[in-house]
PDB file of C-alpha atoms and ligand atoms in Angstrom:
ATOM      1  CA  UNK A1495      63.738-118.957  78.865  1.00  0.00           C
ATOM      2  CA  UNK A1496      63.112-119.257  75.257  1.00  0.00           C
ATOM      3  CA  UNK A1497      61.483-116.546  72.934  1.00  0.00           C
ATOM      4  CA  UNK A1498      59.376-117.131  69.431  1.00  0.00           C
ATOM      5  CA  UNK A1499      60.268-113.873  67.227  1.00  0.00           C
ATOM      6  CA  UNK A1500      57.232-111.586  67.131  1.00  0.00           C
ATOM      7  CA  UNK A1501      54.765-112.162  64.486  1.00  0.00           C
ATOM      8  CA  UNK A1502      52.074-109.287  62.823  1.00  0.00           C
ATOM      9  CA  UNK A1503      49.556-111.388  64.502  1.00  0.00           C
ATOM     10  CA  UNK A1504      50.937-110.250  68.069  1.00  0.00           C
ATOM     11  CA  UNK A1505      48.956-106.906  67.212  1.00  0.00           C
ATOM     12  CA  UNK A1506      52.044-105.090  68.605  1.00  0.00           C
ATOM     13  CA  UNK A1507      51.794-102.355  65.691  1.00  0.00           C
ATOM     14  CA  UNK A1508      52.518-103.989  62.658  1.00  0.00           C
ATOM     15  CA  UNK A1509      51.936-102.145  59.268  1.00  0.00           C
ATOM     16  CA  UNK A1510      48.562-101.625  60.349  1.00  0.00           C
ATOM     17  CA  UNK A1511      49.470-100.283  63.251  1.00  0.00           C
ATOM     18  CA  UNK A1512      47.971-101.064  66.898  1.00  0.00           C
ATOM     19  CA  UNK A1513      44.668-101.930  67.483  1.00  0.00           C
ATOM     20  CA  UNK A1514      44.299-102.927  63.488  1.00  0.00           C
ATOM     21  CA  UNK A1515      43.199-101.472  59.978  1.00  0.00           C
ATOM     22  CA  UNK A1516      41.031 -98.860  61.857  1.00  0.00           C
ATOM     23  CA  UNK A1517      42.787 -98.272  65.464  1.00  0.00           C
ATOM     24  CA  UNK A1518      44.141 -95.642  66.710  1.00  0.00           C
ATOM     25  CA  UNK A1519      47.241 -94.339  64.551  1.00  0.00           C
ATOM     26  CA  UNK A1520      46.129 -95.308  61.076  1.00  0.00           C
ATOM     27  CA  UNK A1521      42.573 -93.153  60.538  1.00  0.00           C
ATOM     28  CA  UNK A1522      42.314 -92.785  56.580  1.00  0.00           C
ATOM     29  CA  UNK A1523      38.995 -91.102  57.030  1.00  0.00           C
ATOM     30  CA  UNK A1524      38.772 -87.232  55.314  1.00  0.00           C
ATOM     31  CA  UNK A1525      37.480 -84.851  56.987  1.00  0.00           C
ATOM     32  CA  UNK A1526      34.183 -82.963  55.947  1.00  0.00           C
ATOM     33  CA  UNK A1527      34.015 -79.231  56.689  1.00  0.00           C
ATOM     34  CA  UNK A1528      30.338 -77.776  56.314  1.00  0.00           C
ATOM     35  CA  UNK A1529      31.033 -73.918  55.533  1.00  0.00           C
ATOM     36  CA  UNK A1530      27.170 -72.124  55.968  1.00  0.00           C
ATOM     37  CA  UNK A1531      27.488 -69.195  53.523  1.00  0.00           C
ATOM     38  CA  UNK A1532      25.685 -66.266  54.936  1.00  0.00           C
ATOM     39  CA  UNK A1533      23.469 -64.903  52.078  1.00  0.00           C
ATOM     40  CA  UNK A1534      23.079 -60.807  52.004  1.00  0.00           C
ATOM     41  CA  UNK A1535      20.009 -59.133  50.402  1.00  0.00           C
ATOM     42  CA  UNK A1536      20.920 -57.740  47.086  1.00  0.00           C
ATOM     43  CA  UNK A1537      21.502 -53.885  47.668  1.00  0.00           C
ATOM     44  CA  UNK A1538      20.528 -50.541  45.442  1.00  0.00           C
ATOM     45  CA  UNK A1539      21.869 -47.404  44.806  1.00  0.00           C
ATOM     46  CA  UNK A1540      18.896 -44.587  45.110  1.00  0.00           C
ATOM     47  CA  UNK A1541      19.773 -42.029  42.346  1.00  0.00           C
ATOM     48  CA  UNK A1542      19.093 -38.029  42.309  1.00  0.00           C
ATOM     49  CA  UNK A1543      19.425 -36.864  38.636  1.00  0.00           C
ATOM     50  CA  UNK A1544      19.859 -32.943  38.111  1.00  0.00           C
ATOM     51  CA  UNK A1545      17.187 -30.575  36.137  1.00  0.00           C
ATOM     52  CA  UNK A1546      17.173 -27.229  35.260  1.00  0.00           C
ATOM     53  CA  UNK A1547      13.618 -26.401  37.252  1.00  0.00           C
ATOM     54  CA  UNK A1548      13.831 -27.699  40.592  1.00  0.00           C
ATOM     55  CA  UNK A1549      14.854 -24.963  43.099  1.00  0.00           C
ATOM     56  CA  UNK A1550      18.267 -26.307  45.185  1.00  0.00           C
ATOM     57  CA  UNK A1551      16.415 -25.152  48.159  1.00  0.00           C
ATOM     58  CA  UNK A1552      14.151 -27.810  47.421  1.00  0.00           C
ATOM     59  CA  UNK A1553      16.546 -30.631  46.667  1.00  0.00           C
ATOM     60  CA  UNK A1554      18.038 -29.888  50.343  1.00  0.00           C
ATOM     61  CA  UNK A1555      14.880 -30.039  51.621  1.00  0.00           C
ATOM     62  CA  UNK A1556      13.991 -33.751  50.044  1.00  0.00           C
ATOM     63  CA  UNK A1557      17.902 -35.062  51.117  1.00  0.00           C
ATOM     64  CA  UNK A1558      17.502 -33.805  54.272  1.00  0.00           C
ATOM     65  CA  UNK A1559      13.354 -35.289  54.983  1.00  0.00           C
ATOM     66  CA  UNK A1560      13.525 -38.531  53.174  1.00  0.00           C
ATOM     67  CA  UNK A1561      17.478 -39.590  53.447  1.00  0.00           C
ATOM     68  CA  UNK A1562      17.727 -37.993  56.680  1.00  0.00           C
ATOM     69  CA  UNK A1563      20.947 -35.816  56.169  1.00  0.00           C
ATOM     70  CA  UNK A1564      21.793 -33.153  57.988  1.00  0.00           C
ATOM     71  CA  UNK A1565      21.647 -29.131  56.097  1.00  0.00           C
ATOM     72  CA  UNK A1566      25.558 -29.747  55.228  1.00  0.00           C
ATOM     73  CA  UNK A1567      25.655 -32.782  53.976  1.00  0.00           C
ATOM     74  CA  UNK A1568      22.513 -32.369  51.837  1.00  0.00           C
ATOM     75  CA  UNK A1569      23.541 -29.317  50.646  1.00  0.00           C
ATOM     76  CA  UNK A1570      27.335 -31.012  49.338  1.00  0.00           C
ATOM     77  CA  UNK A1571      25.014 -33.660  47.587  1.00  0.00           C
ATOM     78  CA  UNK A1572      22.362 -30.859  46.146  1.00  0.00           C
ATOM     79  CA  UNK A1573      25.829 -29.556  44.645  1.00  0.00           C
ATOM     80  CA  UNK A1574      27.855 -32.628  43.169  1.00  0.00           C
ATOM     81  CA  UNK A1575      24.035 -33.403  41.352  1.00  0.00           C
ATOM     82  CA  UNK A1576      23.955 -29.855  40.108  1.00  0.00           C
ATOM     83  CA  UNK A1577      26.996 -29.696  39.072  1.00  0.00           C
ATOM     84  CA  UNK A1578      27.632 -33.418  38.024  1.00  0.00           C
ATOM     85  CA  UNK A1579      24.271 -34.149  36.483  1.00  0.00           C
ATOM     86  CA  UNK A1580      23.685 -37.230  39.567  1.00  0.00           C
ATOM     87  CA  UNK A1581      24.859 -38.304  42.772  1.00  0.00           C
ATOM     88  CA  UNK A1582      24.174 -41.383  44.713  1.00  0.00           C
ATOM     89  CA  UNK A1583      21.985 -40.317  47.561  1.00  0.00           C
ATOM     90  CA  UNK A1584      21.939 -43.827  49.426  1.00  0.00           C
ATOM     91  CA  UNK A1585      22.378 -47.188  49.548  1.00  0.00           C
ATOM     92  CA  UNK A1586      19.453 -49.742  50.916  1.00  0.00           C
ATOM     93  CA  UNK A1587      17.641 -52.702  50.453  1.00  0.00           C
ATOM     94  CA  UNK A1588      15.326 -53.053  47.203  1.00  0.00           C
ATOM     95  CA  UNK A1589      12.199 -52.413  49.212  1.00  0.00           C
ATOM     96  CA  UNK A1590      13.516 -49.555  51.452  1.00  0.00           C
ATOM     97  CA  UNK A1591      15.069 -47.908  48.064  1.00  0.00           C
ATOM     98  CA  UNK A1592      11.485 -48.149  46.146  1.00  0.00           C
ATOM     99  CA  UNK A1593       9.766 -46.814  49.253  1.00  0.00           C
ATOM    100  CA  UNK A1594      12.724 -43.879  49.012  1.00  0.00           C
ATOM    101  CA  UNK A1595      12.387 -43.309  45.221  1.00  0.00           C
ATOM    102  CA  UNK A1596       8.197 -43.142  45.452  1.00  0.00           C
ATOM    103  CA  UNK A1597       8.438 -40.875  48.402  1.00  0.00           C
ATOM    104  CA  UNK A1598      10.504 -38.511  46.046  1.00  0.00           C
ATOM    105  CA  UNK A1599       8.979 -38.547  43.236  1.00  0.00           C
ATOM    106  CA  UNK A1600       5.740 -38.140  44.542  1.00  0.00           C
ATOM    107  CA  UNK A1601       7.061 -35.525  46.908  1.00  0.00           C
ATOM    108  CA  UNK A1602       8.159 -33.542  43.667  1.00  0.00           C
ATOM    109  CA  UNK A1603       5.147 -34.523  41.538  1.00  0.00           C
ATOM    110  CA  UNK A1604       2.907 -32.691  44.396  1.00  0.00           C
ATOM    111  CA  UNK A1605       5.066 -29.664  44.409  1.00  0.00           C
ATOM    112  CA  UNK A1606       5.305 -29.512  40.477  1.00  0.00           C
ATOM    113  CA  UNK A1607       8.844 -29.951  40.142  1.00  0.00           C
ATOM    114  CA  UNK A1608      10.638 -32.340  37.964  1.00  0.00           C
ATOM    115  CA  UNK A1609      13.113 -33.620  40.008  1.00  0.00           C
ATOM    116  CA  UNK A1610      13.798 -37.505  39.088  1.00  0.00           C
ATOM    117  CA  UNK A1611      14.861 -40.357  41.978  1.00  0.00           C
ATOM    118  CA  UNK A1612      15.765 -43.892  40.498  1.00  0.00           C
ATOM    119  CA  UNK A1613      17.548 -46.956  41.605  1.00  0.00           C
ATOM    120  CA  UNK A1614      19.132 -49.361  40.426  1.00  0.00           C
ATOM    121  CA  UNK A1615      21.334 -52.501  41.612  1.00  0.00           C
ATOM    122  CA  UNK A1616      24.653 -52.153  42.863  1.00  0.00           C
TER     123      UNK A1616
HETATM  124  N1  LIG B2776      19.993 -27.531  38.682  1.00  0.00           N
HETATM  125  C1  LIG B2776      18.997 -27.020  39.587  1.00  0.00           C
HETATM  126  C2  LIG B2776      19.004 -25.515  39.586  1.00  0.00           C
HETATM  127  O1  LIG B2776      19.959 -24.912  39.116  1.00  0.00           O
HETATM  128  C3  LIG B2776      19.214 -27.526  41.021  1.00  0.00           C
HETATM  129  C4  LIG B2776      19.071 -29.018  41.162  1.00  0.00           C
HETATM  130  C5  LIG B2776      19.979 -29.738  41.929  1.00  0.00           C
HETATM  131  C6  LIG B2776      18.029 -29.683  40.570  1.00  0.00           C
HETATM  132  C7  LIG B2776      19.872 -31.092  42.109  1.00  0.00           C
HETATM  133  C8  LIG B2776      17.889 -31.074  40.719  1.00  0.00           C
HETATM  134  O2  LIG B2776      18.666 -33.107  41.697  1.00  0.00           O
HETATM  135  C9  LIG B2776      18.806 -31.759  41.501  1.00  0.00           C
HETATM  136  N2  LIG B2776      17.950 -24.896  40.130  1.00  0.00           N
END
């Protein structure tokens, strides 16, 4: 029994490699990865700033009705603003921390205090 030597048109896996150019074994492709990049609202910092006229019992009260703080904790912040000249209250979205800083200020306004409540953008 007599044998021809094998030639790269036997397909046996030649440079190529089996199956040809694009077969199995020789994929050249690159790969594409699609990375979704979750987007997150821009966020603000609402701002007490300290005065010499606004009663501290006062202050409490506005940290604890419109920031929702419990006598303690608004209390400690009443304090670092005295004491400090501002704290940072809270941190929300712009339109929750403009609803926050009207409430405030016209909360004080009412009462004839001069208590100020700003934001601004982390
Ligand atoms: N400094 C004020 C006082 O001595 C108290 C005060 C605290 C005022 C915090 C404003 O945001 C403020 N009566």
């Amino acid at each position: 029994m007599s044998m021809r030597p094998l030639t790269m048109s036997d397909k046996l896996g030649g440079p190529e490699g089996p199956g040809g150019p694009e077969g199995p074994g020789n994929d050249t492709s690159l790969l594409t990865k699609t990375k979704t990049k979750t987007q997150r609202p821009p966020l603000y910092k609402v701002l007490l700033l300290n005065d010499d006229y606004t009663p501290m019992e006062f202050v409490v009260h506005v940290l604890e009705r419109f920031f929702g703080l419990n006598h303690a904790q608004a209390f400690e912040i009443m304090l670092t603003v005295h004491k400090k000249g501002l704290a940072v209250v809270g941190v929300f979205s712009a339109e929750v921390a403009e609803t926050k800083v009207a409430q405030v200020m016209d909360f004080a306004r009412r009462h004839q205090h001069p208590l100020q409540c700003t934001m601004e953008k982390e």
